mmCIF file with all atom_site columns, C-alpha atoms in Angstrom:
data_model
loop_
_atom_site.group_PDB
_atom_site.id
_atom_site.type_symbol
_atom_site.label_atom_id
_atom_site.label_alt_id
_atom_site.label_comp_id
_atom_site.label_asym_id
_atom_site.label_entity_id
_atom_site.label_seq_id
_atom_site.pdbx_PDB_ins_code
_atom_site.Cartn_x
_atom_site.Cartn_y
_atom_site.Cartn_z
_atom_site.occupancy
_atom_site.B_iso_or_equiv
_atom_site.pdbx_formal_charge
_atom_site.auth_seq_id
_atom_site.auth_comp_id
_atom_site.auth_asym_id
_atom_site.auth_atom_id
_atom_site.pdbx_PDB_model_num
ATOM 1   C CA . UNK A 1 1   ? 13.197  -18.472 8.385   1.00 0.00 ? 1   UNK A CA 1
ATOM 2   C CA . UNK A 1 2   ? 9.813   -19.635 9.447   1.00 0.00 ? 2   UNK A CA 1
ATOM 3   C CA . UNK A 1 3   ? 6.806   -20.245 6.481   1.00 0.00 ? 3   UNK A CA 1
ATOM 4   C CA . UNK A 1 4   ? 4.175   -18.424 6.744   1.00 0.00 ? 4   UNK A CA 1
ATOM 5   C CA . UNK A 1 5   ? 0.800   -18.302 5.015   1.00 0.00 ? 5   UNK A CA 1
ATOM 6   C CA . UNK A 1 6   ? -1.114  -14.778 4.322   1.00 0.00 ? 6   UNK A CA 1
ATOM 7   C CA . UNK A 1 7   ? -4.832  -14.676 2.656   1.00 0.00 ? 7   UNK A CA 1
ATOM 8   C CA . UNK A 1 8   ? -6.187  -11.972 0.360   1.00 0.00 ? 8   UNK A CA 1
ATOM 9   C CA . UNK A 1 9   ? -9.574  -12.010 -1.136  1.00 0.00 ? 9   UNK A CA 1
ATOM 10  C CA . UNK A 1 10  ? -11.748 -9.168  -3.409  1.00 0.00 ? 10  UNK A CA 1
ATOM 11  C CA . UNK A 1 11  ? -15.341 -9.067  -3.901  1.00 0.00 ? 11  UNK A CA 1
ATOM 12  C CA . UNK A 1 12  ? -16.984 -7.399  -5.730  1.00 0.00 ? 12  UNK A CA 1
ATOM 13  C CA . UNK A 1 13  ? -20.710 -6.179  -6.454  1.00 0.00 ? 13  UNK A CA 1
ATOM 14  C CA . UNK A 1 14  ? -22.144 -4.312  -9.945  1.00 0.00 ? 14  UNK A CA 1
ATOM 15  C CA . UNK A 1 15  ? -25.177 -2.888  -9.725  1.00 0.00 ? 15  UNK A CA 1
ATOM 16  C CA . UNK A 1 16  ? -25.076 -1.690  -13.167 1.00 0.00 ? 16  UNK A CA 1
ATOM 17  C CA . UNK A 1 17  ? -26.062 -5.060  -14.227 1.00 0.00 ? 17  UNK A CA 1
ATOM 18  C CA . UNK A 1 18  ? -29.560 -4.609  -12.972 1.00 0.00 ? 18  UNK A CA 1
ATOM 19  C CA . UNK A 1 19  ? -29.935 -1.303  -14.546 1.00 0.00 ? 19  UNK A CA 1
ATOM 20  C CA . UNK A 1 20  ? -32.218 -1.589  -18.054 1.00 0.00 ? 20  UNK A CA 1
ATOM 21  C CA . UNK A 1 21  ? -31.045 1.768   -19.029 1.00 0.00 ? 21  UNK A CA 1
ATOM 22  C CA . UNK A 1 22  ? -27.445 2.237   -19.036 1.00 0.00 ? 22  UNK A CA 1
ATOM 23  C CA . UNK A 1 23  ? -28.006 5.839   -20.822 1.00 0.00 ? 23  UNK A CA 1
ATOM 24  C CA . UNK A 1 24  ? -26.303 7.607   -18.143 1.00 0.00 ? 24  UNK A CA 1
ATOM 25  C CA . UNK A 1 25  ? -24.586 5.146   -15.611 1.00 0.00 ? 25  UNK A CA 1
ATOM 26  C CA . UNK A 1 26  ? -22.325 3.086   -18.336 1.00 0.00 ? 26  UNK A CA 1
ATOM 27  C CA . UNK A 1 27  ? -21.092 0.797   -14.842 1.00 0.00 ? 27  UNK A CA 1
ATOM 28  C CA . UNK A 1 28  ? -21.115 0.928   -11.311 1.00 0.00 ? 28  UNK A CA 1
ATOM 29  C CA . UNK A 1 29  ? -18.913 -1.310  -9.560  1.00 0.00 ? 29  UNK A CA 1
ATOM 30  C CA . UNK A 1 30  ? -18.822 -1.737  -4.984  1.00 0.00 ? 30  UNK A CA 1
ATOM 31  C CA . UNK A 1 31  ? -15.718 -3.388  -3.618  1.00 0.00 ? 31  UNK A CA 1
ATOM 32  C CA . UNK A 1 32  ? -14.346 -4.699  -0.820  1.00 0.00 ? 32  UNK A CA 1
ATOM 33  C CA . UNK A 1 33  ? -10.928 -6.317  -0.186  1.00 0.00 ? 33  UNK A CA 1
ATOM 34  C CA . UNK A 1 34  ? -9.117  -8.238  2.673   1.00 0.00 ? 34  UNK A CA 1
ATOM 35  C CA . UNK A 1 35  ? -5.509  -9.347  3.027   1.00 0.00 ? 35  UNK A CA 1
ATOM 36  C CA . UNK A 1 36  ? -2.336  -9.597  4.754   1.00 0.00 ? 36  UNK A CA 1
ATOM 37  C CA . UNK A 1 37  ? 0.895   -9.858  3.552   1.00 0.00 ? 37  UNK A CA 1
ATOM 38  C CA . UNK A 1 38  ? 4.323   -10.536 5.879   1.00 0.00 ? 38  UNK A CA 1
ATOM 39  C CA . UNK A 1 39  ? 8.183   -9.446  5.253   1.00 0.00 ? 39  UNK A CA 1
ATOM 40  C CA . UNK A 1 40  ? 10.453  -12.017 6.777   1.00 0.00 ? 40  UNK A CA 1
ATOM 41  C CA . UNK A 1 41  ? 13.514  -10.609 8.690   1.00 0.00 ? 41  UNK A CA 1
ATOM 42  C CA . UNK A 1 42  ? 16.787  -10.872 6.061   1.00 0.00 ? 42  UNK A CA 1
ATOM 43  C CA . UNK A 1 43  ? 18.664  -14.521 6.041   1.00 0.00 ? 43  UNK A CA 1
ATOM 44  C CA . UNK A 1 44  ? 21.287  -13.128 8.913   1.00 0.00 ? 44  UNK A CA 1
ATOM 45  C CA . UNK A 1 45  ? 19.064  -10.351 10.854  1.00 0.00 ? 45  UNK A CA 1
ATOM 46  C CA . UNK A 1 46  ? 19.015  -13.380 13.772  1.00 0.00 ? 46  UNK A CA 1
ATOM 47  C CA . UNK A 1 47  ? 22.531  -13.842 13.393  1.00 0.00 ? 47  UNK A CA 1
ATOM 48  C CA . UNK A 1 48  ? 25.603  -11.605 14.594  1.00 0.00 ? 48  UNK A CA 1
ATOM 49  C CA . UNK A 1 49  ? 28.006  -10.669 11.720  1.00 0.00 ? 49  UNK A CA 1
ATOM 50  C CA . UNK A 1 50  ? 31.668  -9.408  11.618  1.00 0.00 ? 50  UNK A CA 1
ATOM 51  C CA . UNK A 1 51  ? 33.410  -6.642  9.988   1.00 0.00 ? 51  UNK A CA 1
ATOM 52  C CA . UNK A 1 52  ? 36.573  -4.919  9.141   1.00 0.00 ? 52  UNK A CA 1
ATOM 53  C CA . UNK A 1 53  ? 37.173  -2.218  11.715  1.00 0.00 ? 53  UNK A CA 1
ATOM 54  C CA . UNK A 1 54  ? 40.461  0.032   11.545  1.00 0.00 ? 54  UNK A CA 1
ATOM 55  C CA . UNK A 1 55  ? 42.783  0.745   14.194  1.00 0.00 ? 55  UNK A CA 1
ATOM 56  C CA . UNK A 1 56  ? 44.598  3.729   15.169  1.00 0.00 ? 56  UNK A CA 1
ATOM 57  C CA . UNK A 1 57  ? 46.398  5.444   12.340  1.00 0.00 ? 57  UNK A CA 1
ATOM 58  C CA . UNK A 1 58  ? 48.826  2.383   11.477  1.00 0.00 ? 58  UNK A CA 1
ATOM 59  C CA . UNK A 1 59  ? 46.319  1.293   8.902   1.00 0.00 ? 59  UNK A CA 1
ATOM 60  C CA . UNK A 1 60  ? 46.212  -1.724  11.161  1.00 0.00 ? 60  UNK A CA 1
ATOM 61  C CA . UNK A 1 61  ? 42.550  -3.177  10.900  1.00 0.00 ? 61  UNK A CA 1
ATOM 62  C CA . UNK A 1 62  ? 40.578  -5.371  13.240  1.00 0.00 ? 62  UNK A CA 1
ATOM 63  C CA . UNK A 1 63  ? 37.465  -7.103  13.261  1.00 0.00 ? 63  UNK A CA 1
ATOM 64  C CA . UNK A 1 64  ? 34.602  -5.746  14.782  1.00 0.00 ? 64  UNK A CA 1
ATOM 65  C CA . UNK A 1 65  ? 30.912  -6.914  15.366  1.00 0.00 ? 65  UNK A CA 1
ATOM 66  C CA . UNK A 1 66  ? 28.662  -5.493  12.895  1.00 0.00 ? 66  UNK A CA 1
ATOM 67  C CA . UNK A 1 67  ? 25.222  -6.649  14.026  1.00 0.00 ? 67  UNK A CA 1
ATOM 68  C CA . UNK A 1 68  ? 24.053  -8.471  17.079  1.00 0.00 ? 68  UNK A CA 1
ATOM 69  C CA . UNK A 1 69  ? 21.914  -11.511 16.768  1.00 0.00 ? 69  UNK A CA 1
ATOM 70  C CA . UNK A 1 70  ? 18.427  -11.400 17.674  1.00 0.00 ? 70  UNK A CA 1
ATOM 71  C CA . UNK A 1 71  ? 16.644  -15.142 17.537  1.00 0.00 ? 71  UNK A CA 1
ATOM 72  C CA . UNK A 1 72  ? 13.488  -14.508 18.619  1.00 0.00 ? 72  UNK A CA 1
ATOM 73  C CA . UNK A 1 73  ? 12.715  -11.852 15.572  1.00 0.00 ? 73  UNK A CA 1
ATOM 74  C CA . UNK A 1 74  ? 9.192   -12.551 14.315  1.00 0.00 ? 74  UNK A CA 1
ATOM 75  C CA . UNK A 1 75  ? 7.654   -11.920 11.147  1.00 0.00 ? 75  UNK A CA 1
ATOM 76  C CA . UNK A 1 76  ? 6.236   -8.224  10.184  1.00 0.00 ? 76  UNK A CA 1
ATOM 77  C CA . UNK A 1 77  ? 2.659   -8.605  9.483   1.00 0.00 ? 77  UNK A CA 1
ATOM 78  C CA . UNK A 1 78  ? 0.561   -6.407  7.677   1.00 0.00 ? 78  UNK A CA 1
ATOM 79  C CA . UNK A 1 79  ? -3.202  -6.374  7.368   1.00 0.00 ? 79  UNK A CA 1
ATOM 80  C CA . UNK A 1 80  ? -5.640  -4.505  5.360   1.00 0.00 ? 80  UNK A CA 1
ATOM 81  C CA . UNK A 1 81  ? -9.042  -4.004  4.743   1.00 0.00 ? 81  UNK A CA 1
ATOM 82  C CA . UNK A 1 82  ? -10.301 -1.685  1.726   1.00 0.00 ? 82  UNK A CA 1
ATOM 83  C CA . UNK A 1 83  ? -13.973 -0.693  0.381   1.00 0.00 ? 83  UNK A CA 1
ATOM 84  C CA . UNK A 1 84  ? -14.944 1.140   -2.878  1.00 0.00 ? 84  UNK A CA 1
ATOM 85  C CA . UNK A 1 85  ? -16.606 2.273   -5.734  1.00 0.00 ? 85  UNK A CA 1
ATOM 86  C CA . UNK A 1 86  ? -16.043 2.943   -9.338  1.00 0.00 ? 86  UNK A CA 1
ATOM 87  C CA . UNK A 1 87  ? -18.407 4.855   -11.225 1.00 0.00 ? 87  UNK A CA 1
ATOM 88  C CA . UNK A 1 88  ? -18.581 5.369   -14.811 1.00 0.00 ? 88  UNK A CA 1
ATOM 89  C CA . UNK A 1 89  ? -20.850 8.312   -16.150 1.00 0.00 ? 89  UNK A CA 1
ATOM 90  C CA . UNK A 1 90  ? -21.860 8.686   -19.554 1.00 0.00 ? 90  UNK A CA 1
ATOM 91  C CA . UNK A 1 91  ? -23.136 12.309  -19.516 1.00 0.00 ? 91  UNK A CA 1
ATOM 92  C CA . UNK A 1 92  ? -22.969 13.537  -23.118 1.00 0.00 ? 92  UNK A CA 1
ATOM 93  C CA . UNK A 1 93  ? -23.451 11.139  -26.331 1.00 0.00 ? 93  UNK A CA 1
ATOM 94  C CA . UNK A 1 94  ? -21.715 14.399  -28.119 1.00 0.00 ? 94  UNK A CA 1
ATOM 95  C CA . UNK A 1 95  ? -17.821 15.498  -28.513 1.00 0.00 ? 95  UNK A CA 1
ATOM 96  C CA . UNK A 1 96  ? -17.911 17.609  -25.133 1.00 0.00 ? 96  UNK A CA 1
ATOM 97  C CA . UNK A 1 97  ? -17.382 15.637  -21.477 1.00 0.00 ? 97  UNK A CA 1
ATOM 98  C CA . UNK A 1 98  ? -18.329 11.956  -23.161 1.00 0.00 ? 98  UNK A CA 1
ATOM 99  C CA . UNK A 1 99  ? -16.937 9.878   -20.236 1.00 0.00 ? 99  UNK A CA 1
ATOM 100 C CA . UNK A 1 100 ? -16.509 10.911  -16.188 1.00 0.00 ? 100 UNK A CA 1
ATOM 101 C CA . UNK A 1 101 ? -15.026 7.880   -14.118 1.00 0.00 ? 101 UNK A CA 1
ATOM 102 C CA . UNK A 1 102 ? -15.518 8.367   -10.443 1.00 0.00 ? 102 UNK A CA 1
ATOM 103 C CA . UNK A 1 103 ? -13.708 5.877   -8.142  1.00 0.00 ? 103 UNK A CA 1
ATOM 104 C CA . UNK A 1 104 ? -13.765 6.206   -3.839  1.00 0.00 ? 104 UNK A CA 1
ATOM 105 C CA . UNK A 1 105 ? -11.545 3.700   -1.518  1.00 0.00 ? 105 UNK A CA 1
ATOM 106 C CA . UNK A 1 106 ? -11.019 4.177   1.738   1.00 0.00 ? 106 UNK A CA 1
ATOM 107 C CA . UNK A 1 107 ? -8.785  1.512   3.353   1.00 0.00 ? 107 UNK A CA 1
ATOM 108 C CA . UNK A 1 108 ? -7.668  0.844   7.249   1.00 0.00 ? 108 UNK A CA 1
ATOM 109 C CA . UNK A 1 109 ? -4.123  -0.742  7.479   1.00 0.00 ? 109 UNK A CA 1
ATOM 110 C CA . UNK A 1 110 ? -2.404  -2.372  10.523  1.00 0.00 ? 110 UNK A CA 1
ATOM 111 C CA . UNK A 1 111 ? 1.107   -3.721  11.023  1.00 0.00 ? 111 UNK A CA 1
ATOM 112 C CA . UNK A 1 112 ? 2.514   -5.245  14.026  1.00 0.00 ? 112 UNK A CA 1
ATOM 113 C CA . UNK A 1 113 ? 5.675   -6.809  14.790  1.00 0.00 ? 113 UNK A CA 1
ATOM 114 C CA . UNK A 1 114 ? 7.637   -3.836  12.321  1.00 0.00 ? 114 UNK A CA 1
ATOM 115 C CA . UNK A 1 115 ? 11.066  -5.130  11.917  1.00 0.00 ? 115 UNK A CA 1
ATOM 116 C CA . UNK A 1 116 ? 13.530  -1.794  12.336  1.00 0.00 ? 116 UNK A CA 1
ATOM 117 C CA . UNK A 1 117 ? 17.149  -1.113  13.469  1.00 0.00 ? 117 UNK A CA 1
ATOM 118 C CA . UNK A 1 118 ? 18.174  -0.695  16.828  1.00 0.00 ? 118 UNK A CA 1
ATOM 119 C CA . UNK A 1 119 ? 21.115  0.940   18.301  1.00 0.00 ? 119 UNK A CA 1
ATOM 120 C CA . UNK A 1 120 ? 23.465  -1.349  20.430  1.00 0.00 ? 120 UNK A CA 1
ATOM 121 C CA . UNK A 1 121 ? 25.450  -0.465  23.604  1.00 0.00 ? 121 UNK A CA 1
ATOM 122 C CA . UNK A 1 122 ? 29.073  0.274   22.225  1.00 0.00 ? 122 UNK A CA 1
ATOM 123 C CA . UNK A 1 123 ? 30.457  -1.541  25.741  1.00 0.00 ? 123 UNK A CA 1
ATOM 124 C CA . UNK A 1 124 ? 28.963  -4.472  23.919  1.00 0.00 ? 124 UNK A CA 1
ATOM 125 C CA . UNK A 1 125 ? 31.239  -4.388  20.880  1.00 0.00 ? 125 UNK A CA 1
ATOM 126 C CA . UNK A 1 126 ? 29.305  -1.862  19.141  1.00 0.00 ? 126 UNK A CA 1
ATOM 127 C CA . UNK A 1 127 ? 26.747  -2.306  15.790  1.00 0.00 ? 127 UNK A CA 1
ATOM 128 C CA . UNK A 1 128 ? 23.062  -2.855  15.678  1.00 0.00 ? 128 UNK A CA 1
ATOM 129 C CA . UNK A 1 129 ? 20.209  -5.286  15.891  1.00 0.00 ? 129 UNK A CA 1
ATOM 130 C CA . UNK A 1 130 ? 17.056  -5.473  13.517  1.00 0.00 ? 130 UNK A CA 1
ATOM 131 C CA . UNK A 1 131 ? 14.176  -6.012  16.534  1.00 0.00 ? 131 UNK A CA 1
ATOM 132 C CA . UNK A 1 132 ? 9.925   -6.309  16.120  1.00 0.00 ? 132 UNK A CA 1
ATOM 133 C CA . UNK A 1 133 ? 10.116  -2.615  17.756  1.00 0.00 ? 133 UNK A CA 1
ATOM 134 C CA . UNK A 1 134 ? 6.839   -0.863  17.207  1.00 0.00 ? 134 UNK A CA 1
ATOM 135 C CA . UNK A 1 135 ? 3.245   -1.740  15.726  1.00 0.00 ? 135 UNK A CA 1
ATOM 136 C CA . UNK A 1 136 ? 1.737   1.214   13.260  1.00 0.00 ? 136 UNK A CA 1
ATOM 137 C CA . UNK A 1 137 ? -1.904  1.805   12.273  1.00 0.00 ? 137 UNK A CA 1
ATOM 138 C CA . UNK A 1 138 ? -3.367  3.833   9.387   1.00 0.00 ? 138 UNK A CA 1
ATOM 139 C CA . UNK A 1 139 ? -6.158  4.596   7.625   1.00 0.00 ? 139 UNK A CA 1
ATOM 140 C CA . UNK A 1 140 ? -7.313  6.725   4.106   1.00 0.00 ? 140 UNK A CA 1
ATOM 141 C CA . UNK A 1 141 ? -9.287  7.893   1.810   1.00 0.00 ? 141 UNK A CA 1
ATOM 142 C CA . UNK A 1 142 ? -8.526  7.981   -1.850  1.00 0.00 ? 142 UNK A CA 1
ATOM 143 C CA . UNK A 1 143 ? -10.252 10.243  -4.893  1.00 0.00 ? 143 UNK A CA 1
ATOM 144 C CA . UNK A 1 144 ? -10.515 10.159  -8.198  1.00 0.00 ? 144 UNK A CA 1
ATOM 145 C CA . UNK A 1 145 ? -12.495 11.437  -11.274 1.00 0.00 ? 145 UNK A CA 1
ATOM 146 C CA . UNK A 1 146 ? -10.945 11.293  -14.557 1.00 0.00 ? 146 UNK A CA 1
ATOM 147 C CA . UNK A 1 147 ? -12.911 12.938  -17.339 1.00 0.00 ? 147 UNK A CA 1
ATOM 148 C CA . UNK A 1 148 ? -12.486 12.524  -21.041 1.00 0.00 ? 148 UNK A CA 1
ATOM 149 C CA . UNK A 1 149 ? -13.705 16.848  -21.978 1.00 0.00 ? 149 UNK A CA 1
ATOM 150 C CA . UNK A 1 150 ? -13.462 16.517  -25.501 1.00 0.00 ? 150 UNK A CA 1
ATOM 151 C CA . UNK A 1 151 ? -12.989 13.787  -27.868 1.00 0.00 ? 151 UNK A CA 1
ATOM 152 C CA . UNK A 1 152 ? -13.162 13.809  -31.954 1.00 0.00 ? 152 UNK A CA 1
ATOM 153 C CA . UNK A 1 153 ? -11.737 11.218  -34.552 1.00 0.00 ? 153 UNK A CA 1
ATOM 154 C CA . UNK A 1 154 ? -8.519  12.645  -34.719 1.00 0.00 ? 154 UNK A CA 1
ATOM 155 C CA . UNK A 1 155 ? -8.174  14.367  -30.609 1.00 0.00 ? 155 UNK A CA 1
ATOM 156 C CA . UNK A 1 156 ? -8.552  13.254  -27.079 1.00 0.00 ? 156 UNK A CA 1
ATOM 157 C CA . UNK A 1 157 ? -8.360  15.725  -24.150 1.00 0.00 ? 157 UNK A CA 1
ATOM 158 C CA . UNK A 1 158 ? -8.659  13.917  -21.137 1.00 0.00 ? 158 UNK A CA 1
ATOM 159 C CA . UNK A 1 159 ? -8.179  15.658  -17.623 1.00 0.00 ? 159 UNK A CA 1
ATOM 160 C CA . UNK A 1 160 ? -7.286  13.580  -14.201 1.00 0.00 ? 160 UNK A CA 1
ATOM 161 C CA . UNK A 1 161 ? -8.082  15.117  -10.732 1.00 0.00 ? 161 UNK A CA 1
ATOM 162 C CA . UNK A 1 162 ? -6.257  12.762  -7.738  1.00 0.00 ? 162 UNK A CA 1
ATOM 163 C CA . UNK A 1 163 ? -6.968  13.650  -3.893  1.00 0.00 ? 163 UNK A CA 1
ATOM 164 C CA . UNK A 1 164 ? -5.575  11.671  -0.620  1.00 0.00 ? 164 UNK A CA 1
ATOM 165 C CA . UNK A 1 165 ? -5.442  12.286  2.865   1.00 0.00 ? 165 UNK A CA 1
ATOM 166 C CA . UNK A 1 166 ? -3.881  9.359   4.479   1.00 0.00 ? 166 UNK A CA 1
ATOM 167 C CA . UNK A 1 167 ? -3.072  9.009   8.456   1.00 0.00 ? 167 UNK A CA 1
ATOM 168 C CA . UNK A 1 168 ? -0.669  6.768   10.304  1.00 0.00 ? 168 UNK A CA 1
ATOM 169 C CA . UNK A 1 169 ? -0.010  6.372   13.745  1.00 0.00 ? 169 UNK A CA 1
ATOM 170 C CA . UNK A 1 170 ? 2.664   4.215   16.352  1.00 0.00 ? 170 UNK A CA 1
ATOM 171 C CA . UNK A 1 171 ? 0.649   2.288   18.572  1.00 0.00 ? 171 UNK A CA 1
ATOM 172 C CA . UNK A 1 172 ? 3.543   0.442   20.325  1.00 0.00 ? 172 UNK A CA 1
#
């Protein structure tokens, strides 16, 4: 297989830094992310391979073609870009909601070059081929708020609220 390099890089700004009272906001944290990341085709998807085929009802077995070879496969490559925020809220000094952590990301995803089987002519000898068949794009948006609703010395109830909505699409 070919090498291949693939960056990634976070930053990130807090703004709760700069606040003198933290009484309410506790932190406040805005994000941003870049990366890509690859997935090499296996060690033999450029290669054809053989396999054990049967024949007729003698129990007589053959060798067939399993996969054709593909050589000009090229690496899938995925890149992303993702923004958010994580806010922690300090409503209550008391036993009741003590804690509410707020976080937002909403990230945009492309992949080209999406490495996927494909069928083979039978009058070839039969099997399949991996090929760089389609390119995909997505984007979503991801929710949270996690809130600690009561806490004492010897109990914790903590509740967890999750929401997505996520879309994908073929673009090739």
């Amino acid at each position: 297989g070919k090498a291949a390099t693939f960056p990634r890089g976070t930053v990130y700004f807090n703004p709760s830094e700069f606040f003198k009272n933290k009484s309410v906001i506790s932190n406040w944290k805005l994000r941003a992310a870049y990366g890509e990341a690859g997935v090499q085709p296996g060690i033999y998807d450029r290669q054809v391979t053989f396999g054990r085929g049967s024949f007729g009802e003698s129990g007589s077995f053959l060798v067939t073609r399993t996969t054709a070879n593909n050589p000009d496969l090229r690496i899938q490559t995925t890149t992303e870009l993702e923004v958010g925020t994580d806010l922690n809220l300090t409503p209550s000094k008391g036993n009741w909601f003590s804690d509410l952590v707020l976080n937002a990301t909403y990230w945009k995803r492309s992949s080209k070059d999406a490495l996927q089987n494909a069928p083979v002519a039978p009058s070839t000898g039969g099997g399949a081929t991996i090929d760089n068949l389609v390119a995909l794009k997505g984007d979503g948006l991801d929710l949270s708020l996690d809130m600690t609703t009561y806490k004492s010395e010897n109990f914790n109830w903590n509740l967890g609220v999750r929401w997505a909505k996520t879309k994908t699409s073929v673009t090739e």
